[in-house]
CSV table of C-alpha atoms and ligand atoms in Angstrom, one decimal:
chain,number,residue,atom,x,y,z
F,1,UNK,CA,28.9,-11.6,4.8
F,2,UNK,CA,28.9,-11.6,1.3
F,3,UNK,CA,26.3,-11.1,-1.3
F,4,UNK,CA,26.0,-11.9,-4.8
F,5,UNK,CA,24.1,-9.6,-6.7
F,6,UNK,CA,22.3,-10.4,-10.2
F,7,UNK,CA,19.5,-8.7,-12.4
F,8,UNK,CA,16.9,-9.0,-15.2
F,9,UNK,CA,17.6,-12.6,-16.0
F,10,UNK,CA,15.0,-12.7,-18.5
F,11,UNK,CA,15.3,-16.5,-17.7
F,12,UNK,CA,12.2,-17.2,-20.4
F,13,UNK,CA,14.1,-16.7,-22.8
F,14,UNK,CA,17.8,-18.5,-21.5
F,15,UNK,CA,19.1,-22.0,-22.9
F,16,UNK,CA,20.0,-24.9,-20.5
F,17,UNK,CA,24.0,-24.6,-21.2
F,18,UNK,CA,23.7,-20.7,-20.1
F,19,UNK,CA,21.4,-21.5,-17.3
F,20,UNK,CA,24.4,-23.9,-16.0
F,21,UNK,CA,27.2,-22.2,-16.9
F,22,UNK,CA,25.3,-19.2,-14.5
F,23,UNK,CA,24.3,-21.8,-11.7
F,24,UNK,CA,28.3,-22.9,-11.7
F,25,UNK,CA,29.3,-19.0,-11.9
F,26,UNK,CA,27.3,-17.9,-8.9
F,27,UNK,CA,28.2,-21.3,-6.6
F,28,UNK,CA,31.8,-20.9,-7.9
F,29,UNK,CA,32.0,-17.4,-5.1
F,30,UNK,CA,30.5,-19.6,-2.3
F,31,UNK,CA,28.6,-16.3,-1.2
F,32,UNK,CA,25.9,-16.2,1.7
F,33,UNK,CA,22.8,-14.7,-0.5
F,34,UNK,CA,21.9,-14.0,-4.0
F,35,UNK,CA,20.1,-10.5,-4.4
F,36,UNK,CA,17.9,-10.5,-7.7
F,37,UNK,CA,16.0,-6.7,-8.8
F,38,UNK,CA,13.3,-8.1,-11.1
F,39,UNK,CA,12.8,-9.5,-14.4
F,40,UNK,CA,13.3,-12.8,-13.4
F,41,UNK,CA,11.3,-14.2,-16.3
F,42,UNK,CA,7.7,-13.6,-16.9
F,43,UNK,CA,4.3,-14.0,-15.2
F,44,UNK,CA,3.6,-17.9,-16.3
F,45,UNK,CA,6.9,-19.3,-14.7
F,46,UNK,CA,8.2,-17.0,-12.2
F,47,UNK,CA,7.6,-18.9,-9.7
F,48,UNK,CA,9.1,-22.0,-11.4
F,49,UNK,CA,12.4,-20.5,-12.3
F,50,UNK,CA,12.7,-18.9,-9.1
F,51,UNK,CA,12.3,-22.7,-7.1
F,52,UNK,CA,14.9,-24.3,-9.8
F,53,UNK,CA,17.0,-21.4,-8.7
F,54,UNK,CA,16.7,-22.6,-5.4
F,55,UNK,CA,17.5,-25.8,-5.9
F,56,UNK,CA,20.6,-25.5,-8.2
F,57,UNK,CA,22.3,-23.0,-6.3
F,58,UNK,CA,20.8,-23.7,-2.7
F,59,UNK,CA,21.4,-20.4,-1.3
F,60,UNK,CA,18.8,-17.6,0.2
F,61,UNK,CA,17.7,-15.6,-2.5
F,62,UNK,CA,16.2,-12.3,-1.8
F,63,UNK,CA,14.5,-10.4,-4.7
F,64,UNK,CA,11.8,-7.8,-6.1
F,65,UNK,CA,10.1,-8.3,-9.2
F,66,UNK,CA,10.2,-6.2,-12.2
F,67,UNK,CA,7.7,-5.2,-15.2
F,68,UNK,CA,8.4,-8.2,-17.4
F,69,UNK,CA,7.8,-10.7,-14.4
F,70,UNK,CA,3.7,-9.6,-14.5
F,71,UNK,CA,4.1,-10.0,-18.3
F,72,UNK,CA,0.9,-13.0,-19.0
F,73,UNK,CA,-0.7,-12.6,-16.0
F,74,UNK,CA,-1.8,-9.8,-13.6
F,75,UNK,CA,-0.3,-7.7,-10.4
F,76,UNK,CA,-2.2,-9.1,-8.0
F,77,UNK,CA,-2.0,-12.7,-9.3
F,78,UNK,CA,2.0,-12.8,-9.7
F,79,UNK,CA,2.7,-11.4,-6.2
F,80,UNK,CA,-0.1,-13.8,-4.8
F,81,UNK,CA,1.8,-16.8,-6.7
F,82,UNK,CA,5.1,-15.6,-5.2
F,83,UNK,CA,4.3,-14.9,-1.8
F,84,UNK,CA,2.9,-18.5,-1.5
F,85,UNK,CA,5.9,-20.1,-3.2
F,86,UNK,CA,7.9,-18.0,-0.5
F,87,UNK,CA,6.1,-19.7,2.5
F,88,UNK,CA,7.0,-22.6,1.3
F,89,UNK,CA,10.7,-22.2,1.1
F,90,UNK,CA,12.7,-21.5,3.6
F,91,UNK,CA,15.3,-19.9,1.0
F,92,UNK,CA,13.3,-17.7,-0.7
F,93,UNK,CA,12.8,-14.0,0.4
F,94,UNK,CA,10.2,-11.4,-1.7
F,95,UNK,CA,11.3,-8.1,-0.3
F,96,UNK,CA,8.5,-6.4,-1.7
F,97,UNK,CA,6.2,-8.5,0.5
F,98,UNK,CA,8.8,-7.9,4.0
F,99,UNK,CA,10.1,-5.2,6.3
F,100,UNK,CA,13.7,-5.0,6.9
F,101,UNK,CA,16.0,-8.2,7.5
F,102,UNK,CA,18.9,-7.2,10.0
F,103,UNK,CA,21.8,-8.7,7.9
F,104,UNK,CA,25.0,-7.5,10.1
F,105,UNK,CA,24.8,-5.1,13.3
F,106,UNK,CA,23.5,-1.9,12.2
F,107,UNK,CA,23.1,-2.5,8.8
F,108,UNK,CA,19.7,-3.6,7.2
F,109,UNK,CA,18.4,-5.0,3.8
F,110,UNK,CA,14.8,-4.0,2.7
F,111,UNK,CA,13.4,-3.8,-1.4
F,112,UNK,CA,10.5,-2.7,-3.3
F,113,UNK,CA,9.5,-3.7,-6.8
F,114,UNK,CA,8.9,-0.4,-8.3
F,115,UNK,CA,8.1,1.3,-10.7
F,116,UNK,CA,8.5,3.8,-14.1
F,117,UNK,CA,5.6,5.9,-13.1
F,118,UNK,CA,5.6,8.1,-15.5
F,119,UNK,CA,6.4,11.2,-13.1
F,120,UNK,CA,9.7,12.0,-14.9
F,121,UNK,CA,10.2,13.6,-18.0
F,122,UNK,CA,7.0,14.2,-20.3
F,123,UNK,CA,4.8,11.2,-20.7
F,124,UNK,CA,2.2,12.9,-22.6
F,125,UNK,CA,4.6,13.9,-25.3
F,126,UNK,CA,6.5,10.6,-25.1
F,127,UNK,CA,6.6,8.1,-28.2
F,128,UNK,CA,7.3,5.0,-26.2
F,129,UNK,CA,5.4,2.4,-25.6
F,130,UNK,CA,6.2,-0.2,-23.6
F,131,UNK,CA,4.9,-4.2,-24.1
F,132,UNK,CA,4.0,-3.5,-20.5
F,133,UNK,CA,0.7,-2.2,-21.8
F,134,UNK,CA,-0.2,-5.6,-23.9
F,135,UNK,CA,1.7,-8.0,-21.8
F,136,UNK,CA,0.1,-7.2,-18.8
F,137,UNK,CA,-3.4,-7.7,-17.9
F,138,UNK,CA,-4.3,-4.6,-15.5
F,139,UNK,CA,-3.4,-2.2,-18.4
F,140,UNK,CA,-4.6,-4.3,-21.2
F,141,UNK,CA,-8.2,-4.6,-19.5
F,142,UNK,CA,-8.1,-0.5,-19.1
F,143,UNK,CA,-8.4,2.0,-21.8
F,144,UNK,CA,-4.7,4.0,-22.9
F,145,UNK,CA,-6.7,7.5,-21.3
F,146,UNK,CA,-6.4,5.6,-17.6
F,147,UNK,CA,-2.8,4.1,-18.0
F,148,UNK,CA,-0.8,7.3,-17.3
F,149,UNK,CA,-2.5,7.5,-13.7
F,150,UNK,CA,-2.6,3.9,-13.4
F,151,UNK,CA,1.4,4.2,-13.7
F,152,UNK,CA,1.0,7.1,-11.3
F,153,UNK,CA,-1.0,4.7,-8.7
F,154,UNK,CA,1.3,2.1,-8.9
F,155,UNK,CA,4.4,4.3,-8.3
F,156,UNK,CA,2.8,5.7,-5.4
F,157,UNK,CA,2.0,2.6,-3.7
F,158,UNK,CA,5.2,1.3,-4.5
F,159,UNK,CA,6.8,4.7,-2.7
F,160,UNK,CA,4.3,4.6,0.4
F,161,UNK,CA,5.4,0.8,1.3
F,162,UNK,CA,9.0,1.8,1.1
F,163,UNK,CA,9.0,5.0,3.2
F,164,UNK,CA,7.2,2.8,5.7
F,165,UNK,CA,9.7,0.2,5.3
F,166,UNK,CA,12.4,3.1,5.6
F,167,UNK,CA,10.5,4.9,8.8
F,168,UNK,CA,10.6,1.6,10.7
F,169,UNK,CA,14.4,0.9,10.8
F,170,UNK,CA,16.4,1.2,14.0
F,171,UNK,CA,17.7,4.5,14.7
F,172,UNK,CA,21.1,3.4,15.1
F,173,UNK,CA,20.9,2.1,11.7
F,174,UNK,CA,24.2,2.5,10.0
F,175,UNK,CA,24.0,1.3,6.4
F,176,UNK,CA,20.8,0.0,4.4
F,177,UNK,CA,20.8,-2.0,1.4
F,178,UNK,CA,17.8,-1.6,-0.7
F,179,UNK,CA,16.7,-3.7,-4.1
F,180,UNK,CA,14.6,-2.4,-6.5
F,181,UNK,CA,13.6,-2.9,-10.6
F,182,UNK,CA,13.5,0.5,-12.1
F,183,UNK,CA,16.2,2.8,-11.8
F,184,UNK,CA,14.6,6.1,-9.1
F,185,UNK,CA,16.8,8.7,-10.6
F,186,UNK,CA,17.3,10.0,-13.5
F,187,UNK,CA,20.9,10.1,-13.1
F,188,UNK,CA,20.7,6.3,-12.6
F,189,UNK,CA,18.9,5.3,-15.9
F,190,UNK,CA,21.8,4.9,-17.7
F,191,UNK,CA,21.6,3.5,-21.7
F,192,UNK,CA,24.9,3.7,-23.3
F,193,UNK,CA,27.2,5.2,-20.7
F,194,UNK,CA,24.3,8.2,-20.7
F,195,UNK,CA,21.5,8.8,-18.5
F,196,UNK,CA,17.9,8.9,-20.1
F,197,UNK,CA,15.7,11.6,-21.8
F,198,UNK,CA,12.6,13.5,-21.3
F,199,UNK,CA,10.7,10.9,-23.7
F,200,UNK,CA,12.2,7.2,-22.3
F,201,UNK,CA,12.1,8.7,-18.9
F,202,UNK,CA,8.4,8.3,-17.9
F,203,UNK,CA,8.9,4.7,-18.8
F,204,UNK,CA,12.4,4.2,-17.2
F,205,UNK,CA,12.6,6.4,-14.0
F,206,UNK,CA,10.3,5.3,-10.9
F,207,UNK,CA,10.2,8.8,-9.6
F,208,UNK,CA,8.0,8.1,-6.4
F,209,UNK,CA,10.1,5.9,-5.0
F,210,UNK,CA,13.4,8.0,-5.8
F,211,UNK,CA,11.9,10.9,-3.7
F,212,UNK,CA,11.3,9.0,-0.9
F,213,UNK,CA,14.6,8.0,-0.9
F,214,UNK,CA,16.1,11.1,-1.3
F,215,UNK,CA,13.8,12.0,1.7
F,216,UNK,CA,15.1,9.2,3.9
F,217,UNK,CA,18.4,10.2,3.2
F,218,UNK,CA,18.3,14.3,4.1
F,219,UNK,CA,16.4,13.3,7.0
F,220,UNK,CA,19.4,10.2,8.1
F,221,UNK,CA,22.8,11.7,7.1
F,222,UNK,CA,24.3,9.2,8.7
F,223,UNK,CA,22.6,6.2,7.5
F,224,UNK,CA,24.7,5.1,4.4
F,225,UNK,CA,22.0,4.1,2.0
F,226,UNK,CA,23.1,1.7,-1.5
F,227,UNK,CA,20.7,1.2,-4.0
F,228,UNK,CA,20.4,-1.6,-6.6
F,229,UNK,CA,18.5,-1.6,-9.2
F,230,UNK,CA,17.7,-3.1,-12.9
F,231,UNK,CA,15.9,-2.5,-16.0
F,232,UNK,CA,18.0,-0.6,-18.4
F,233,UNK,CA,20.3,-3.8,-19.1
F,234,UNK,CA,22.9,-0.7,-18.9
F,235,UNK,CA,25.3,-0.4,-15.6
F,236,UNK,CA,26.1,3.0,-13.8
F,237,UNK,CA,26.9,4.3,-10.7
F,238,UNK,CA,24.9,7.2,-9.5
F,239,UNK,CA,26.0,9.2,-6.3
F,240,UNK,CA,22.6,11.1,-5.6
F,241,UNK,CA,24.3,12.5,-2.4
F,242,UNK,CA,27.0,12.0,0.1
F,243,UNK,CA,24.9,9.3,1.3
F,244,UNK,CA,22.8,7.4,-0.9
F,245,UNK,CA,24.6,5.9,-4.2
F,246,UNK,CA,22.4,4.3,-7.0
F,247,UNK,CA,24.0,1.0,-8.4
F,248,UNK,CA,22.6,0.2,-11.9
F,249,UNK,CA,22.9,-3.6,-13.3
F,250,UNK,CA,23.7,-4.5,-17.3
F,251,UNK,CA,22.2,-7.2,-18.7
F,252,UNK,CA,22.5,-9.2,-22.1
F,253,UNK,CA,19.5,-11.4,-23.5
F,254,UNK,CA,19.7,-14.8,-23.3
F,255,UNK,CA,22.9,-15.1,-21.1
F,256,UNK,CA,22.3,-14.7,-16.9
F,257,UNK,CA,25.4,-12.9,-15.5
F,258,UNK,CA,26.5,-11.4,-12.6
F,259,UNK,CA,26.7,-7.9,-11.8
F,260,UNK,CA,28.8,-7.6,-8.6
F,261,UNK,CA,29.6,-8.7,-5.1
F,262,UNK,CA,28.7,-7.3,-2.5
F,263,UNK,CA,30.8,-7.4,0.8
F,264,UNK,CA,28.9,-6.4,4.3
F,265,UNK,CA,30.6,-5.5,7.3
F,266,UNK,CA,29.2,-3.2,10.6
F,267,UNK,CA,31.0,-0.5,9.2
F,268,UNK,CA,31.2,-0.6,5.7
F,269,UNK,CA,29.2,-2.1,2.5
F,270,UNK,CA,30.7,-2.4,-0.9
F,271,UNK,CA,29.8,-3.2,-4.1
F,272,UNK,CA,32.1,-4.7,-6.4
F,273,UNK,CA,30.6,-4.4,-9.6
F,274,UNK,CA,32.0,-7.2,-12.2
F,275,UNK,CA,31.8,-4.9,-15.0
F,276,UNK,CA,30.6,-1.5,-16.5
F,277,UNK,CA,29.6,-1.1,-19.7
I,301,FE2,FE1,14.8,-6.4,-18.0
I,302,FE2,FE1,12.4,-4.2,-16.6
């Protein structure tokens, strides 16, 4: 099986030639799936832009949603809107909303949205702030003193869905692929061939969801766990431990690319990333 993996497509803001030039890019590898880790556009026309993606490239397409993806709408509305749009097609997949797909013996695809939850580095002394905060309505209808534990919340649920997720695979599971939008680690947050500081890291590093897991992976030495994940338009590869590598995806506004294939066999998964910069 092959996979084709892609990220923050930011497809609001794309024109038509680089929207076909990316639909003949991805039919061109003729792969079994595309794999998408959030910012597919924004809240208005997700769902749109994930059905014309559908039907131009007419392959299954599993995918989380990221921050920008809620941006003009709400949580609850977005993933409502999706999760209907995905019982209607056959090909389209919200991993956020599913438990793990078998996808070759032993080995096991599963995803979670995320998110920069403020648990890493120092929010409180932080100077960032995020369009997150206007753009989406659960923080814009709270005051700034509740968003810090709203991030909190959000991480958490995020994190309590995936070890769930994570608890329910087989125990002979031999390899798990997991999609999520914000880089869990540190160490995976790249920007500029570095990893992030203590004042963009509140806002970059979904630290809920990276513990868990790190858990899942002391507790399964044997399971191979690959993570892909989005959000810092920068690439990196981050080997947490001898079992669980972090794959971060670049990305350039305006023009859809792809970020790697992804090659699954019962023994082995690999990730063939198109390029690191
Ligand atoms: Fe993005
Ligand atoms: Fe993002």
């Amino acid at each position: 099986m092959r996979l084709v993996w892609t990220t923050d497509l930011h497809l609001d803001s794309v024109p038509t030639h680089a929207w076909e030039q990316w639909v003949r890019d991805i039919s061109a590898l003729r792969a079994d799936g595309l794999l998408i880790t959030g910012d597919i556009s924004e809240g208005d026309d997700v769902v749109l832009k994930l059905q014309n993606i559908v039907r131009d490239i007419n392959l299954p397409v599993y995918f989380v949603l990221g921050n920008h993806d809620f941006y003009g709408s709400t949580f609850q509305a977005t993933r409502q809107n999706v999760i209907h749009a995905c019982r209607d097609s056959s090909q389209l997949h919200y991993l956020t909303d599913l438990s793990a797909m078998q996808i070759s013996a032993g080995t096991y695809l599963l995803g979670e949205d995320g998110w920069a939850d403020g648990t890493v580095g120092n929010y409180d002394t932080s100077t960032i702030h995020l369009n997150d905060f206007e753009r989406i309505g659960d923080f814009k209808a709270s005051a700034q003193s509740t968003w810090k534990q709203q991030l909190h919340d959000i991480g958490r649920e995020s994190a309590t869905r995936l070890r769930t997720k994570l608890e329910q695979l087989p125990t002979d599971t031999q390899q798990v692929l997991v999609l999520t939008h914000a880089p869990p680690f540190r160490e995976a947050c790249w920007y500029e061939g570095k990893t992030t500081d203590d004042n963009w890291a509140p806002f970059f590093v979904a630290g809920q969801v990276g513990n868990t897991l790190l858990d899942f992976s002391q507790l399964r030495p044997e399971c191979k766990m690959t993570v892909l994940c989005g959000h810092t338009h920068h690439a990196g590869v981050a080997k947490m431990n001898a079992n669980l590598q972090v794959h971060t995806g670049a990305a350039i506004s305006g023009q859809p690319g792809i970020e790697a294939t992804i090659t699954v066999n019962s023994r082995d998964l690999a990730v063939a990333q198109h390029h690191a910069e």
